[in-house]
Coordinates of C-alpha atoms and ligand atoms in Angstrom, one line a residue:
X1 CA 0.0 0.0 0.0
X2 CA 1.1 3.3 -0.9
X3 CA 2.4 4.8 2.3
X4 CA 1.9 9.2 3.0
X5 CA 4.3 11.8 4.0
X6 CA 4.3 15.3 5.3
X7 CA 7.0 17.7 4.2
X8 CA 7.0 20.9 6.4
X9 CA 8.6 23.8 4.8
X10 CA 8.6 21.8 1.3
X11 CA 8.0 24.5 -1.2
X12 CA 11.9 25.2 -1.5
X13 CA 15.4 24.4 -0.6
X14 CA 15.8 20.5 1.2
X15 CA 12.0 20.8 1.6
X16 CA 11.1 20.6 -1.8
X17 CA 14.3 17.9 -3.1
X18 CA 12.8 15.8 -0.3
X19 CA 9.5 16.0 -1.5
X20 CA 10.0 15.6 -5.2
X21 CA 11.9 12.7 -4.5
X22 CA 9.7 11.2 -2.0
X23 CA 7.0 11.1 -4.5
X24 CA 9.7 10.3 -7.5
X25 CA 10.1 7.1 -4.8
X26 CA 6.2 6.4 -4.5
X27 CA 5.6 8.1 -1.5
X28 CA 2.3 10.2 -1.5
X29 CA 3.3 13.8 -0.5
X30 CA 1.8 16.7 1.4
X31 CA 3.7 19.7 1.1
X32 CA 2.8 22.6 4.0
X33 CA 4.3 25.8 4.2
X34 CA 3.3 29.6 4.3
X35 CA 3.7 31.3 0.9
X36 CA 0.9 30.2 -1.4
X37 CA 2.8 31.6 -4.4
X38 CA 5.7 29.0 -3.8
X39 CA 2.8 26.1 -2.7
X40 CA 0.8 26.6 -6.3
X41 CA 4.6 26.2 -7.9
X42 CA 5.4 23.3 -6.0
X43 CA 1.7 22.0 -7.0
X44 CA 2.8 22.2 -10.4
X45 CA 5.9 20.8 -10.4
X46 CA 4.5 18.1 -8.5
X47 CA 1.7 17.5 -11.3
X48 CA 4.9 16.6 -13.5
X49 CA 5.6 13.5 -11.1
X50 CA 3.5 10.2 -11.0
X51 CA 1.2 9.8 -8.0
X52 CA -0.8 11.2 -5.7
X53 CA 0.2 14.7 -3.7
X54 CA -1.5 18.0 -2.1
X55 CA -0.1 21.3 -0.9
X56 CA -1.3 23.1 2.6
X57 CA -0.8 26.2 3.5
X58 CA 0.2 26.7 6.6
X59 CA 2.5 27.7 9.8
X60 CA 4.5 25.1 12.1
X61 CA 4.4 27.7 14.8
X62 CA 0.0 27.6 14.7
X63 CA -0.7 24.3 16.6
X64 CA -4.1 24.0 15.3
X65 CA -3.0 24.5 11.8
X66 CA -0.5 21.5 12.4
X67 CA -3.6 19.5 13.8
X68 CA -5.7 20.6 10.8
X69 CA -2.8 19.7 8.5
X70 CA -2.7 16.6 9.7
X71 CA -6.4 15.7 9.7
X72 CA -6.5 17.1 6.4
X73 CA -4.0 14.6 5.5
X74 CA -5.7 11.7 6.7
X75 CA -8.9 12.5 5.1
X76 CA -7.2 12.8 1.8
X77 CA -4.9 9.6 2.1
X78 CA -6.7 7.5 4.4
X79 CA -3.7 7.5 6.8
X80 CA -0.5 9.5 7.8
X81 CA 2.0 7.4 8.0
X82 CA 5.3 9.9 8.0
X83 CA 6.5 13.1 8.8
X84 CA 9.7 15.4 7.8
X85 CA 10.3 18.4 10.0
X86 CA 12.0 20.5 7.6
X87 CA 10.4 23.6 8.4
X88 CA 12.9 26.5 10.6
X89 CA 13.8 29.8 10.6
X90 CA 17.2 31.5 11.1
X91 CA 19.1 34.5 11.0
X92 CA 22.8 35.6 12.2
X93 CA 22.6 37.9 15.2
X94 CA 25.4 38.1 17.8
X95 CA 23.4 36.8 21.2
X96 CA 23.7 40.1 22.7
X97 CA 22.1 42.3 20.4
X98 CA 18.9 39.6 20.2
X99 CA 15.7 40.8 21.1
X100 CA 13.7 38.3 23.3
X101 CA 10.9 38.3 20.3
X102 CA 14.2 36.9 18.0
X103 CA 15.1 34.0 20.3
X104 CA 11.0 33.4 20.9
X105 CA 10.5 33.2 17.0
X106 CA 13.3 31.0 16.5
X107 CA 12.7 28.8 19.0
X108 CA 8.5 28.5 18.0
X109 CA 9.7 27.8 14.4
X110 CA 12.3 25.2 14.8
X111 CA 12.0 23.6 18.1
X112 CA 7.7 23.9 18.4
X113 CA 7.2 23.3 15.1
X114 CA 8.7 20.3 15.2
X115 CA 6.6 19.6 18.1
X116 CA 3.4 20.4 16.4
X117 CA 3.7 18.6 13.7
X118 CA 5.4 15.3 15.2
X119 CA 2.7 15.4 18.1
X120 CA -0.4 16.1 15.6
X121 CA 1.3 12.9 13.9
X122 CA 1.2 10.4 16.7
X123 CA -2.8 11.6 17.4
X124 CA -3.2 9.9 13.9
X125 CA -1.5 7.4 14.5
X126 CA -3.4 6.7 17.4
X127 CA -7.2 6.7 15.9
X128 CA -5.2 4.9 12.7
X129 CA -3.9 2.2 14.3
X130 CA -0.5 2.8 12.5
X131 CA 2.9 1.1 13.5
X132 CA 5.7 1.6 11.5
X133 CA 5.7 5.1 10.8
X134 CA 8.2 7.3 10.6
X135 CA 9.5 11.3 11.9
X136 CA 12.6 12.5 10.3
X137 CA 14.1 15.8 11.6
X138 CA 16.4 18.5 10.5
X139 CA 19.1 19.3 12.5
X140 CA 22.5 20.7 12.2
X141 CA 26.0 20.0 13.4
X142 CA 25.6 23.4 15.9
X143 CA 23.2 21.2 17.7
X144 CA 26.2 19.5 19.4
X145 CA 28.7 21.9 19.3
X146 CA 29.0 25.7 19.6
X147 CA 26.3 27.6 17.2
X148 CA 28.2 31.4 17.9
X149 CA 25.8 33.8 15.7
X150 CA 22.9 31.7 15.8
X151 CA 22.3 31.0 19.6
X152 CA 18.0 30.7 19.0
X153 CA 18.7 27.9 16.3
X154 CA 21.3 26.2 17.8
X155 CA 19.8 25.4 20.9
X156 CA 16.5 25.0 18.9
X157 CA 18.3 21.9 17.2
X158 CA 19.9 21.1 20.4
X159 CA 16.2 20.3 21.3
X160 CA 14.9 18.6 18.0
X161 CA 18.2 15.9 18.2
X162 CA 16.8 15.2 21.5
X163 CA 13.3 15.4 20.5
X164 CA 14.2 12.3 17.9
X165 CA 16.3 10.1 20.9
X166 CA 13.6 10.3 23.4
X167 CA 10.7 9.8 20.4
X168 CA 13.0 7.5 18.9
X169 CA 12.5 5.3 22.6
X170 CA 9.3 5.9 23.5
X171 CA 7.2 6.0 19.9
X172 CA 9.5 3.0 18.8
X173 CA 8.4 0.6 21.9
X174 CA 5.2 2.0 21.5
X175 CA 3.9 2.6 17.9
X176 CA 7.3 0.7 16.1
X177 CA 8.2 4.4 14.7
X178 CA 11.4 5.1 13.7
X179 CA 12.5 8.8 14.5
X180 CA 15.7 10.3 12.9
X181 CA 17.3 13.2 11.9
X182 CA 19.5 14.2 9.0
X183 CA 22.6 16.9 10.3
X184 CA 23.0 18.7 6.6
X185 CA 26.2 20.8 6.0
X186 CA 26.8 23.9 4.0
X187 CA 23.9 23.0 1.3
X188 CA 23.6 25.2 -2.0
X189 CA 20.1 26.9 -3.4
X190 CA 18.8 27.0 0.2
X191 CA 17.2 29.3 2.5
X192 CA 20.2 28.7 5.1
X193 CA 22.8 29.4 2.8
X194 CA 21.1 32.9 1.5
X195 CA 20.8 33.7 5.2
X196 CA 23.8 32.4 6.4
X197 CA 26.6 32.8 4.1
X198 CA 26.4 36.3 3.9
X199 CA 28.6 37.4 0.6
X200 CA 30.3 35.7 -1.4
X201 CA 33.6 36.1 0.7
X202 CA 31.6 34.2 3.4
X203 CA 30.0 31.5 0.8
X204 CA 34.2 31.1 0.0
X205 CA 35.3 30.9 3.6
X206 CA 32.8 28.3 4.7
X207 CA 33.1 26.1 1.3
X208 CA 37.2 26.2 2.2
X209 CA 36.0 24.7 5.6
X210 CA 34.7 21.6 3.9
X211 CA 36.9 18.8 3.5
X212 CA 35.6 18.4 0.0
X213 CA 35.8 21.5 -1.4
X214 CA 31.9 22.1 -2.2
X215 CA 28.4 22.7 -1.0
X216 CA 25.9 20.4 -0.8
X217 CA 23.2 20.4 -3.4
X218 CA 19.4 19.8 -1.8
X219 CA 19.1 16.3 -4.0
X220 CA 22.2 15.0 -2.3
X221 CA 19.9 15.5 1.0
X222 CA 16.8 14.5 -0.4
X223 CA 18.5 10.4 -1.7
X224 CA 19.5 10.4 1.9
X225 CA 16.1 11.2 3.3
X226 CA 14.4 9.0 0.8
X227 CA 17.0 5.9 1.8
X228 CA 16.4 6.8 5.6
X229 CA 12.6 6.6 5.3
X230 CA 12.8 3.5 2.3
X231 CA 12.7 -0.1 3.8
X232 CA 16.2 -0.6 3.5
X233 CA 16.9 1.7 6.8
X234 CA 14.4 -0.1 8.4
X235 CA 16.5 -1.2 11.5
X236 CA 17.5 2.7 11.7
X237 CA 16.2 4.3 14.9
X238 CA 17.3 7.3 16.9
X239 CA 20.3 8.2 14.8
X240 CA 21.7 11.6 13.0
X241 CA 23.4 11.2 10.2
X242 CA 25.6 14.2 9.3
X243 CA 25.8 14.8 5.4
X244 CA 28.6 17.7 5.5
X245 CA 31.3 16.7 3.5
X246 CA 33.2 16.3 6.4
X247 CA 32.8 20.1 7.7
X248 CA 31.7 19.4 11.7
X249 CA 34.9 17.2 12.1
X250 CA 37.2 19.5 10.8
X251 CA 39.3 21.8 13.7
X252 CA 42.2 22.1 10.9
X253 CA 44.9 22.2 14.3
X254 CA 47.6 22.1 12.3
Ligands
COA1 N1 18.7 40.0 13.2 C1 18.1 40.2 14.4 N2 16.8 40.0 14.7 C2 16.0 39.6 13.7 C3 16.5 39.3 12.4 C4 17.9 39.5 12.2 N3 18.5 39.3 11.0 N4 15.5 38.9 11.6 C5 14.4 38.9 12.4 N5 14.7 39.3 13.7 C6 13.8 39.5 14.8 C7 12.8 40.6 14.5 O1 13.4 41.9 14.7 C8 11.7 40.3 15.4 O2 12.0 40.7 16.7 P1 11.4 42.1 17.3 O3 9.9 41.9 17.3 O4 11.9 42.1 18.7 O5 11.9 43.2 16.4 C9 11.7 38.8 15.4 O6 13.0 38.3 15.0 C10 10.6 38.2 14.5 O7 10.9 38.7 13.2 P2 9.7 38.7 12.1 O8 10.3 39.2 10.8 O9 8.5 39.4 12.6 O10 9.4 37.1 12.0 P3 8.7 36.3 10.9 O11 7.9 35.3 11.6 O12 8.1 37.1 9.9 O13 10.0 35.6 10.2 C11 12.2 34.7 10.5 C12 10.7 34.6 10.9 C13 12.8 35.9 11.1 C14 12.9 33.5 11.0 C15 12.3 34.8 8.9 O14 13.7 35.0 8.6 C16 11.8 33.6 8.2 O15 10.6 33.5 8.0 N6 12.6 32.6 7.8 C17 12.3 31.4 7.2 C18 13.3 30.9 6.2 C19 14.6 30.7 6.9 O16 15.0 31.4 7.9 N7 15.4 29.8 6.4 C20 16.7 29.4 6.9 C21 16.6 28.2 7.6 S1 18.2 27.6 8.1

């Protein structure tokens, strides 16, 4: 049976790789996010891919729009069987010079959204009977270490790698889910790298940093998401999987 996912924040970037290869793989998609210019594109170029899909607008931080989403979902598909959490927001602000109403937003994007949607998810799964499905997350190697310049996001994703552990223990005894995250690196044509690489000095400092010598591209994290939600990763629970190029691990000390 054709089994459906939720892509939050799927209109561009990772969002929407993941979700034109998730329906490329047979998956049927529902794309949320908040700009309904971007959701009729992604309609379109959705149209161009065998299958079944929809588009909802809506905001990860609005719980009942999460819930709606959801139910939305469900009444569509029959059944909600998988969730990515790709939605976030982020912006470079030395800690000092954030205002409260910065970290709060941050925070509500990343770190509740995730929330929303995950725990909307598991309501399903409840009145659906459904074992087996599946969260995957979006975090990033900050989560971990240091996040200097991006203090809200980084202990946002601090949150959502823990958020997949505990989920991964709890939901997996109880509902057989597997919960995992995906710890992208410096990843061209994304809303991160416009926001975070800041001119093109910046872009050439940070690619420099990677072992390999490049970016990411958003399909090189959309065929890892695929293969972490696909059968074959099916003993996969509770683990991140960094896709960096090598970037977190390198301290250059000498
Ligand atoms: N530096 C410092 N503070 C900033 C900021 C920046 N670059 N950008 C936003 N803020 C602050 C605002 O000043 C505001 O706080 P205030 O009310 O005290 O002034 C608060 O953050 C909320 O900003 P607002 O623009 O009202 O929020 P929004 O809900 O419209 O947008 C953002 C949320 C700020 C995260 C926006 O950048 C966004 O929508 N991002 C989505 C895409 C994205 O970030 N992608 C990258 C993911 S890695």
């Amino acid at each position: 049976m054709t089994q459906t996912i939720m892509v939050t924040g799927g209109t561009s970037g990772m969002g929407k790789a993941m979700a034109l290869a998730l329906k490329e793989a047979g998956w049927n998609v529902i794309v949320t996010g908040r700009d309904l210019e971007r959701l009729q594109q992604m309609d379109h170029e959705l149209k161009q891919i065998a299958g079944e899909h929809l588009t909802i607008q809506m905001d990860v931080r609005d719980t009942d729009a999460c819930i709606a989403a959801v139910n939305q979902a469900r009444e569509t598909f029959g059944r909600l069987e998988a969730l990515v959490n790709n939605a976030a927001g982020n912006f470079i602000c030395p800690t000092d010079e954030l205002s409260p109403n910065g970290w709060k937003t941050v925070i509500d994007i990343v770190l509740n959204g995730t929330f929303n949607c995950s725990h909307a998810l598991v309501k399903g799964w409840q009145e659906d009977d459904v074992k087996g499905g599946q969260i995957l997350n979006i975090v990033a190697s900050y989560a971990w270490q240091a996040g200097a310049g991006v203090a809200p996001s980084a202990a946002a994703k601090a949150g959502v790698l823990n958020l997949t552990r505990t989920l991964a223990v709890e939901w997996g005894y109880k509902y057989h889910a597997r919960i995992n995250a995906i710890s992208p690196g410096p990843i061209e044509r994304t809303g991160g790298a416009d926001k975070l690489a800041m001119s093109p000095e910046h872009a050439e400092r940070i690619r420099r940093n990677v072992p390999l010598g490049r970016f990411g591209t958003p399909e090189e994290i959309a065929g890892l998401a695929v293969w972490m939600l696909s059968d074959q990763a099916s003993y996969l629970n509770g683990e991140c999987i960094a896709l960096d190029g090598g970037h977190w691990l390198n301290k250059q000390p000498f």
